mmCIF file of C-alpha atoms in Angstrom:
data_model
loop_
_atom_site.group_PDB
_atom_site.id
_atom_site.type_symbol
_atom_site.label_atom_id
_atom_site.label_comp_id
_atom_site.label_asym_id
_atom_site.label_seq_id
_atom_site.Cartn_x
_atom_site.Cartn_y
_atom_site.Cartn_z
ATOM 1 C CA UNK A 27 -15.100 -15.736 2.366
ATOM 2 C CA UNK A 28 -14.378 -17.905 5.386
ATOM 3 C CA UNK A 29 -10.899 -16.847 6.973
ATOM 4 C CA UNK A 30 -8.698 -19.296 9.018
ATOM 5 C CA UNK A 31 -7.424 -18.633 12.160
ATOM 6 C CA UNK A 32 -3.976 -16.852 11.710
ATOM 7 C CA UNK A 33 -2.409 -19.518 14.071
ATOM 8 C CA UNK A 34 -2.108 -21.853 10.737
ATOM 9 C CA UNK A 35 0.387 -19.003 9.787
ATOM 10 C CA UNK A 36 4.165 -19.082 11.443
ATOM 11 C CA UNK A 37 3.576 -16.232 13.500
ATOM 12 C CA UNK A 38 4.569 -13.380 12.988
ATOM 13 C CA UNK A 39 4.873 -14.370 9.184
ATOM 14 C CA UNK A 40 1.729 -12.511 7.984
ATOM 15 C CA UNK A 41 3.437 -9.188 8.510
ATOM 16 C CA UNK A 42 6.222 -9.634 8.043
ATOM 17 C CA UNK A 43 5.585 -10.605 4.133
ATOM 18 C CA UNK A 44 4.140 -7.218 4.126
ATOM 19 C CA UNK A 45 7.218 -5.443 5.593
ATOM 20 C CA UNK A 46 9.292 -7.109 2.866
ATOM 21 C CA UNK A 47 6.416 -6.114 0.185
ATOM 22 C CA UNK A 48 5.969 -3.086 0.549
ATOM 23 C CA UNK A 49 8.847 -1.532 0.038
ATOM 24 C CA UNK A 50 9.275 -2.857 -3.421
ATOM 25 C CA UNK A 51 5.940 -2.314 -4.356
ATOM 26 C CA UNK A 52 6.117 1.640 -3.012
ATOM 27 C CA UNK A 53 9.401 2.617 -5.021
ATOM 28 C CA UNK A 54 7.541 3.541 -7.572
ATOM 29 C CA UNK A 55 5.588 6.296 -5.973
ATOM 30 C CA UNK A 56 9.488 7.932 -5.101
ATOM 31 C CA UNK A 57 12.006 6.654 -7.719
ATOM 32 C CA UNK A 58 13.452 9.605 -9.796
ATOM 33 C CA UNK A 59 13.098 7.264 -12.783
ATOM 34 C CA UNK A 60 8.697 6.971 -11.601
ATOM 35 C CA UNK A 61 8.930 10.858 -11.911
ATOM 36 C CA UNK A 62 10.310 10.842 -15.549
ATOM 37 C CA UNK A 63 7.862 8.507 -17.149
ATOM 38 C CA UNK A 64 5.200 10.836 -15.091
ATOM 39 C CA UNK A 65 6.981 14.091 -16.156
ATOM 40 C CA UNK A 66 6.376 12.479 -20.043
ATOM 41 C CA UNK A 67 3.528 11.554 -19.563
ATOM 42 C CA UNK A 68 2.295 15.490 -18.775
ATOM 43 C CA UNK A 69 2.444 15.308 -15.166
ATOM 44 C CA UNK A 70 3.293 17.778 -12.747
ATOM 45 C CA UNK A 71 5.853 15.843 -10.609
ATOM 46 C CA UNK A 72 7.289 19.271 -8.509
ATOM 47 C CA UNK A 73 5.166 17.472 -6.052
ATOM 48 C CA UNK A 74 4.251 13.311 -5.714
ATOM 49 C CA UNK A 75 0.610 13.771 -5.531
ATOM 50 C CA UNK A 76 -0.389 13.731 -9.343
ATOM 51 C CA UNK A 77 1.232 10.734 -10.346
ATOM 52 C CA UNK A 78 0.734 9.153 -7.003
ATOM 53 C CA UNK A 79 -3.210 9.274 -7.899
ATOM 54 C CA UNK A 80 -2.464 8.511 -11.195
ATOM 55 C CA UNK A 81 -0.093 5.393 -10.956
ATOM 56 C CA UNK A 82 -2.132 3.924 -8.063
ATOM 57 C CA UNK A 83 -5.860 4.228 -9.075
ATOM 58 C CA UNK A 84 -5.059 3.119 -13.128
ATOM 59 C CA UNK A 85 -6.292 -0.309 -12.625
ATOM 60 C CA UNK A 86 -9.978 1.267 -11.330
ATOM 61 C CA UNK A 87 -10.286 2.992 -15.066
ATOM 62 C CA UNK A 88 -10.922 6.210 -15.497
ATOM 63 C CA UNK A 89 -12.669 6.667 -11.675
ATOM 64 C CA UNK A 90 -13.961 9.742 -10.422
ATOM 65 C CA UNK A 91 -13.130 11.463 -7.168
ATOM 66 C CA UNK A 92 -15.895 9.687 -4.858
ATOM 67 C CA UNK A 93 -14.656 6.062 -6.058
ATOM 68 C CA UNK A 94 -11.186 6.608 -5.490
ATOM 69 C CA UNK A 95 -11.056 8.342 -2.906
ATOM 70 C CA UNK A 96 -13.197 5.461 -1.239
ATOM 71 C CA UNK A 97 -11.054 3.165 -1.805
ATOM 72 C CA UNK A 98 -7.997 5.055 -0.533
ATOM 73 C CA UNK A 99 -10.089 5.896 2.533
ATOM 74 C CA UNK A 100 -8.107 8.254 4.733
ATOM 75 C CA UNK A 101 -7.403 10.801 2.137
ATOM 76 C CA UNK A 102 -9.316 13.415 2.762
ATOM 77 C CA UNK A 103 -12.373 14.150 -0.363
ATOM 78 C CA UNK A 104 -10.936 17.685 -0.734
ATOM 79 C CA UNK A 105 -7.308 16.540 -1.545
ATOM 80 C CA UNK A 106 -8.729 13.910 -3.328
ATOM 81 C CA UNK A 107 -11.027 16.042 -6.005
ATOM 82 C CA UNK A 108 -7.665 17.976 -6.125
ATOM 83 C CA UNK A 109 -5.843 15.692 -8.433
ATOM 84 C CA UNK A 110 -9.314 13.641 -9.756
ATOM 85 C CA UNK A 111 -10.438 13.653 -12.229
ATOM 86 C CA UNK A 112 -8.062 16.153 -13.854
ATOM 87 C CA UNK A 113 -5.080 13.142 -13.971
ATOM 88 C CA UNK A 114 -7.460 11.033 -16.330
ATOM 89 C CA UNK A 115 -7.328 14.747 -18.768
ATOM 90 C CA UNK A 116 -3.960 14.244 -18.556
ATOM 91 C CA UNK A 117 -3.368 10.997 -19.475
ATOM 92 C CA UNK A 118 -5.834 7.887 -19.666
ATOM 93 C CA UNK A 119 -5.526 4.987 -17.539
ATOM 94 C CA UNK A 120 -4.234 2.234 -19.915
ATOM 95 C CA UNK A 121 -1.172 4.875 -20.838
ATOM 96 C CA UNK A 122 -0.914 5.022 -17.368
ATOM 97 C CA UNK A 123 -0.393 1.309 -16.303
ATOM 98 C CA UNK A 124 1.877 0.988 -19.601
ATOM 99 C CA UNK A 125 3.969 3.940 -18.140
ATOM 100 C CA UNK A 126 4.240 2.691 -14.409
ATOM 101 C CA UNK A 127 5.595 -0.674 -15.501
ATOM 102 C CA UNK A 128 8.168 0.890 -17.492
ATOM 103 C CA UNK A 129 8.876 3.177 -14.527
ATOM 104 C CA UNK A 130 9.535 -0.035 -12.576
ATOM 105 C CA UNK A 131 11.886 -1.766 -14.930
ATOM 106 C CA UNK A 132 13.857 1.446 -14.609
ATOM 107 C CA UNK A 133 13.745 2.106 -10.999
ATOM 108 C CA UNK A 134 14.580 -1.271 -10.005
ATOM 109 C CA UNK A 135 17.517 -1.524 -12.690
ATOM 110 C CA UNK A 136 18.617 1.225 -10.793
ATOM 111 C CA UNK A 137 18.176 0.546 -7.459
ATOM 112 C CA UNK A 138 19.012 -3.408 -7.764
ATOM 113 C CA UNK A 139 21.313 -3.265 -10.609
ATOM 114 C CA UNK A 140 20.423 -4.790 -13.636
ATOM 115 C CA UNK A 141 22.362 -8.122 -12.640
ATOM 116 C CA UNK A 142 20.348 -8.767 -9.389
ATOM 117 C CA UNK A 143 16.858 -7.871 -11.714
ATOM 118 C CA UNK A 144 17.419 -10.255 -14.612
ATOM 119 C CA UNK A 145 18.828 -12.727 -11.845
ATOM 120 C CA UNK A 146 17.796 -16.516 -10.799
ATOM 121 C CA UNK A 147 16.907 -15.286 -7.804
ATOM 122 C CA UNK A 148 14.702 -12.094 -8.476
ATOM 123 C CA UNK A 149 13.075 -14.850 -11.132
ATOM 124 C CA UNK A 150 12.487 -17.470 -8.148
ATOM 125 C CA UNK A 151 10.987 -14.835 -5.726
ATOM 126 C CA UNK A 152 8.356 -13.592 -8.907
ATOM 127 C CA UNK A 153 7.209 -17.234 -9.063
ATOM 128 C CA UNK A 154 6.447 -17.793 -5.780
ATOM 129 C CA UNK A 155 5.247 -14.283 -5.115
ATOM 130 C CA UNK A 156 3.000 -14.856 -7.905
ATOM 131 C CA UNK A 157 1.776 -17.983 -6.780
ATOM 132 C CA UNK A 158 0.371 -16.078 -3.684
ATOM 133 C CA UNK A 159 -1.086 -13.145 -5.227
ATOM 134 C CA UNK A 160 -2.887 -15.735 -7.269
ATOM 135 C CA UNK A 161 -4.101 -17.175 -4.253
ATOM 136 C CA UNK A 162 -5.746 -13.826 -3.319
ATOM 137 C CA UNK A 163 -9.683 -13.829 -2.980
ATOM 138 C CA UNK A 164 -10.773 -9.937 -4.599
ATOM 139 C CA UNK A 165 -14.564 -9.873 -3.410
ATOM 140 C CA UNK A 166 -15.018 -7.048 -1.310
ATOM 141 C CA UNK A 167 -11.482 -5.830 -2.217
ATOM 142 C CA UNK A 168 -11.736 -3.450 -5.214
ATOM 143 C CA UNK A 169 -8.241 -2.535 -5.474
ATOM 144 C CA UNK A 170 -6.849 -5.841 -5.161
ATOM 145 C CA UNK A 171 -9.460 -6.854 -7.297
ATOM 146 C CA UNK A 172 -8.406 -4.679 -10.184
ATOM 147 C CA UNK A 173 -4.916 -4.980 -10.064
ATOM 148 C CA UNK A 174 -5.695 -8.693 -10.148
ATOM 149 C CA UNK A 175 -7.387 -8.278 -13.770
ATOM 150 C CA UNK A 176 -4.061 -7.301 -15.477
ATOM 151 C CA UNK A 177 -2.475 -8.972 -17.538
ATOM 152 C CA UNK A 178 1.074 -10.248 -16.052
ATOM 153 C CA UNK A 179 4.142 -9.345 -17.593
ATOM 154 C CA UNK A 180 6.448 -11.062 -18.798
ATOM 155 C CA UNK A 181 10.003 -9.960 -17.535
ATOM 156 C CA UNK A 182 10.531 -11.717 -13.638
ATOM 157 C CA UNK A 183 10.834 -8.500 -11.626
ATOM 158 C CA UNK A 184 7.757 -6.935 -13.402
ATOM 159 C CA UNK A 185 5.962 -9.939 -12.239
ATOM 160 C CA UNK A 186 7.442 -9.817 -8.790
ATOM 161 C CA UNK A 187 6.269 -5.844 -8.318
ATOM 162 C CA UNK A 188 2.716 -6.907 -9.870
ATOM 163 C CA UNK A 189 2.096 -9.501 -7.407
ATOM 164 C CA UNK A 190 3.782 -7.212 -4.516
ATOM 165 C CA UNK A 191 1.113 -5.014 -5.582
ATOM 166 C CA UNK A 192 -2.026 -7.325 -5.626
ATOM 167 C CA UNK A 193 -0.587 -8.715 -1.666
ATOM 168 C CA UNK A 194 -0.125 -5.340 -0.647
ATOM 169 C CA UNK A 195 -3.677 -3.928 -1.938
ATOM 170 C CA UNK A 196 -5.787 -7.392 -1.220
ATOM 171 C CA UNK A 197 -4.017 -6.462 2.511
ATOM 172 C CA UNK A 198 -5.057 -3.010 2.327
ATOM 173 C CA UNK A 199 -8.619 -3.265 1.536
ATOM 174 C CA UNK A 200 -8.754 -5.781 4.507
ATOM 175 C CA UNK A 201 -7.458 -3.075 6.690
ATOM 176 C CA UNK A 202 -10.330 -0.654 6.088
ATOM 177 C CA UNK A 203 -12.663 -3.946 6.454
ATOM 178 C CA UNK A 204 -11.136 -4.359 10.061
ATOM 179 C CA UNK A 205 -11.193 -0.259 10.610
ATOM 180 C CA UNK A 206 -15.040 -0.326 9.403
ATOM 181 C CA UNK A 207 -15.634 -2.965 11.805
ATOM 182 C CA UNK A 208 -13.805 -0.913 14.493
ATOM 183 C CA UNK A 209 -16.006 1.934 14.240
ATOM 184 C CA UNK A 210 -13.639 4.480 12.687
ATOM 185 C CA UNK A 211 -13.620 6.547 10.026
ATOM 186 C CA UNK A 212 -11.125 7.961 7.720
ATOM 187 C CA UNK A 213 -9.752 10.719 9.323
ATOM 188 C CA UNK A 214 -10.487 8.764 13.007
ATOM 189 C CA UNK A 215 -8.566 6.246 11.916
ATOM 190 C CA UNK A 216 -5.798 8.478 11.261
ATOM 191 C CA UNK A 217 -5.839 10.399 14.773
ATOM 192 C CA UNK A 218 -5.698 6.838 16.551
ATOM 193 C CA UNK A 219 -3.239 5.350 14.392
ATOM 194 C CA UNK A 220 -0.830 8.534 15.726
ATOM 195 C CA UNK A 221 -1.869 8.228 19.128
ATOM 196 C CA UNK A 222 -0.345 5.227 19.030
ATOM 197 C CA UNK A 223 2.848 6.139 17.959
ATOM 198 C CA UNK A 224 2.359 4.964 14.073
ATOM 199 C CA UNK A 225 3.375 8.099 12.606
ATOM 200 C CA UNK A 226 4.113 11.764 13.812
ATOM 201 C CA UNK A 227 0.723 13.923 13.167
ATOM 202 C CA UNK A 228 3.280 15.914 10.286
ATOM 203 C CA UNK A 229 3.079 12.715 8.418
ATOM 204 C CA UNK A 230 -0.563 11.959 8.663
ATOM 205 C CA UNK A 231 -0.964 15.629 7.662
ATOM 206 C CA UNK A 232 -0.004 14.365 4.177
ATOM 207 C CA UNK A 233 -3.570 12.346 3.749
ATOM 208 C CA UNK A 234 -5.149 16.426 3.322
ATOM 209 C CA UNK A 235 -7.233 16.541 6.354
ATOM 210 C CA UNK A 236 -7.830 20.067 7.713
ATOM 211 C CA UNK A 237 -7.063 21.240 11.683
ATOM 212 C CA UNK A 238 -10.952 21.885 12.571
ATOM 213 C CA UNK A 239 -11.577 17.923 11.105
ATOM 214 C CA UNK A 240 -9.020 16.148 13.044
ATOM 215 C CA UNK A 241 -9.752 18.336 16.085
ATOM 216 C CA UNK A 242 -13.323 17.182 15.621
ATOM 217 C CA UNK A 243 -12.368 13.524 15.119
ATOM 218 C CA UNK A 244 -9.926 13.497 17.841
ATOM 219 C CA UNK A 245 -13.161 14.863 19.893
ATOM 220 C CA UNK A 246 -15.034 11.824 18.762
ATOM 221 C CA UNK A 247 -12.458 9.433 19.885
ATOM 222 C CA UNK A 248 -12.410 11.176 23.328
ATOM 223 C CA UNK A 249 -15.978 10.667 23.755
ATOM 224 C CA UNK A 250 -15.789 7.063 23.120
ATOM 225 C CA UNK A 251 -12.832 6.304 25.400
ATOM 226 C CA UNK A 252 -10.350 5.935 23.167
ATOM 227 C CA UNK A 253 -8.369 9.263 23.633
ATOM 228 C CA UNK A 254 -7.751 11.131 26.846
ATOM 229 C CA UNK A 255 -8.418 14.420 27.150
ATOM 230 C CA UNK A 256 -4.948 15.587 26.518
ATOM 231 C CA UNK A 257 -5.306 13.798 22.990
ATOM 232 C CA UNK A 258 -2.948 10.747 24.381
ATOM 233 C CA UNK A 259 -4.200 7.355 23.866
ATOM 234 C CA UNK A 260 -6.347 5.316 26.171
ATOM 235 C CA UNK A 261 -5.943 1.539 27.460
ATOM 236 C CA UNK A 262 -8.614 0.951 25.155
ATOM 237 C CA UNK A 263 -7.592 3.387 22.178
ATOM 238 C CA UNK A 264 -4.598 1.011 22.548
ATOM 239 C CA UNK A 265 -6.425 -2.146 22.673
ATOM 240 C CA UNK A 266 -8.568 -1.344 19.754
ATOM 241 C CA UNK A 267 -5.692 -0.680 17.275
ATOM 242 C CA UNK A 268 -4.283 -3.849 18.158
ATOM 243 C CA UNK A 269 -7.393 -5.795 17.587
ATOM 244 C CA UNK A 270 -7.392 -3.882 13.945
ATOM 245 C CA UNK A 271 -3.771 -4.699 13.138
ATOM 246 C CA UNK A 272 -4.298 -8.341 14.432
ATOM 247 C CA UNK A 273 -7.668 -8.730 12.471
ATOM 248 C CA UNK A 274 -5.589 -6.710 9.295
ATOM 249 C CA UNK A 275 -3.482 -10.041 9.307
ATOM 250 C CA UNK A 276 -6.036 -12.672 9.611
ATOM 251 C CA UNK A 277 -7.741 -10.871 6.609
ATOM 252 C CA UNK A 278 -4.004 -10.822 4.442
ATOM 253 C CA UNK A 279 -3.219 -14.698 5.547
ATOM 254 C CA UNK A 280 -5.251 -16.447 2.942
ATOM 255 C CA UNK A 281 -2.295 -15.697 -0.046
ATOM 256 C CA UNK A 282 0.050 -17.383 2.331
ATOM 257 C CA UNK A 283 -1.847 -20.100 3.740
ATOM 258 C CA UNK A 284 -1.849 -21.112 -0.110
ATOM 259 C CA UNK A 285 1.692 -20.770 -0.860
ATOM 260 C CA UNK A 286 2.542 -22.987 2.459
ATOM 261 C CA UNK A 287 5.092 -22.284 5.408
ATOM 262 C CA UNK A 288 8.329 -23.577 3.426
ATOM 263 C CA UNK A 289 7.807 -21.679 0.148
ATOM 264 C CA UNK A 290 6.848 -18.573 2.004
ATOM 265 C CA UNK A 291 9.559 -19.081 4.297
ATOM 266 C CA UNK A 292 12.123 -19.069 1.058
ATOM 267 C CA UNK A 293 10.129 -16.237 -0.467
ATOM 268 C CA UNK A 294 10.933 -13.781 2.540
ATOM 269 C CA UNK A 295 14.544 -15.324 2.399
ATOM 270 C CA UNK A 296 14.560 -14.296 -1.540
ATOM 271 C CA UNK A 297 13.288 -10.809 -0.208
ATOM 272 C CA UNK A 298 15.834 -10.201 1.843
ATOM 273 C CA UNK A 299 18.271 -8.507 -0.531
ATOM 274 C CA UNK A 300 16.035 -6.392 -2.747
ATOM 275 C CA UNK A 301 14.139 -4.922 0.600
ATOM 276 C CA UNK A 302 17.844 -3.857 1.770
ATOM 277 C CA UNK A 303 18.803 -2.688 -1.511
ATOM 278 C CA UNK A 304 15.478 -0.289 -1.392
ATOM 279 C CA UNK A 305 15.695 0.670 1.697
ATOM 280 C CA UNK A 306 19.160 1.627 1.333
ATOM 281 C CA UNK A 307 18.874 3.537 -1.266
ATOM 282 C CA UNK A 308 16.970 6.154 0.799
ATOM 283 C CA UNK A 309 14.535 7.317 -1.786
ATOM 284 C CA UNK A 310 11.872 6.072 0.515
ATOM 285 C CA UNK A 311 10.665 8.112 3.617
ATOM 286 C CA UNK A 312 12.192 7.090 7.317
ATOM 287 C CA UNK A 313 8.606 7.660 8.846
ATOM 288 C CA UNK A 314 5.151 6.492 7.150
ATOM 289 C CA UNK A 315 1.659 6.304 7.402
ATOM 290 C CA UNK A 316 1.794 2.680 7.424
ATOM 291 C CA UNK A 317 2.892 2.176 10.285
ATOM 292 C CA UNK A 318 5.617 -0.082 9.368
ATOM 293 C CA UNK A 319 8.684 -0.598 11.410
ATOM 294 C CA UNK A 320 6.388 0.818 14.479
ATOM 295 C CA UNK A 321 3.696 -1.452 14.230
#
């Protein structure tokens, strides 16, 4: 795939699609409604993890522990095999993709109000948000890929989170792309991404990584520069993270290249609302391992 320079893009515009994405395409993984249709589906929801894995890895099929947690990449194997494969014994995939849209009607119903969901403009922004996830190019991007091969729904805002989903996974499996190219592995990439002020090393402790491996990977990072002894980050830990956020977004700007500057310009203008309304509603967390907001 040939990618064009991301100064055809309005800058700035790349990421910012993804900070309007995101959020509605992560409200499943907290809404109290996501946690019903898990609880019924047999999960154990006193903690996220089960239907996280579940909800999130459906489209793969019934994966095992080594696929997934490849393409999740900084969870850590152990935390991984933890929930995998014992969430497909619990309930197989296609029940699983049936029971997260239905979680998502629900949630968003109650987070946007059912007036706002089956609205003109929540039906606008799935058309054009659809138009760019259908823009996405899925070789070399297995999750994007896969969420790509559903079927679309019919009801607007299903179609909106669908396509928030396929932007926000065709961007993620360009991020490990630019963090492979970078040099740095799962839990490396974690340790620089907090150097840099992404995330508080309590956050990052969520991805299952022990003390002895990020001591050992913060070691690594040292040796190459990036780190300074004291575990702060280097002129060039900086510059590195940089060149993998910047190369993140030339990887993610092919969707909107395709949709155009005035229709993604109206898109993020039809965002505007629902991204308030979710992050208002304060079911999702002030810090995360994204980075967004800090990066």
């Amino acid at each position: 795939m040939t990618v064009e320079p991301l100064d055809t893009v309005e800058p700035g515009r790349v990421r910012q699609m993804w900070h309007l994405l995101e959020p509605l395409h992560a409200l499943l993984y907290y809404a109290p409604e996501a946690f019903e249709e898990a609880r019924a589906l047999g999960y154990d929801v006193a903690e996220r993890w089960p239907s996280y894995f579940a909800w999130r890895s459906a489209p793969l099929g019934p994966a095992g522990a080594e696929r997934i947690g490849s393409a999740f990449y900084s969870f850590s194997p152990e935390m991984v095999a933890r929930y995998v494969p014992e969430i497909w014994r619990t309930a197989e995939p296609a029940k699983v993709l049936d029971a997260r849209l239905r979680a998502v009607d629900l949630a968003y119903r109650a987070v946007l109000g059912s007036e706002v969901v089956d609205g003109p403009d929540i039906a606008e922004a799935a058309g054009l948000a659809r138009r760019a996830a259908e823009a996405v190019v899925t070789a070399g991007r297995p999750l994007a890929a896969a969420n790509a091969e559903l079927p679309w729904p019919e009801a607007p805002h299903l179609v909106l989170w669908q396509a928030a989903t396929i932007l926000r996974e065709h961007r993620g499996d360009g991020h490990l792309a630019a963090l492979l190219a970078a040099g740095l592995d799962p839990v490396e990439s974690l340790v620089s991404f907090a150097a840099v002020g992404a995330a508080s090393e309590q956050t990052f402790a969520s991805r299952g990584w022990s003390e002895p491996a990020w001591a050992a990977a913060r070691d690594r990072l040292t040796a190459r520069g990036l780190l300074a002894a004291d575990g702060t980050v280097t002129d060039a830990g900086r510059a590195l993270r940089a060149q993998v956020e910047l190369r993140t977004d030339e990887l993610a700007a092919a969707p909107w290249l395709a949709l155009g500057p005035e229709s993604t310009a109206r898109l993020a203008e039809l965002l505007g609302g629902p991204w308030l309304a979710v992050i208002g509603s304060g079911l999702l967390p002030g810090e995360n391992t994204l980075g967004i907001g800090k990066i």
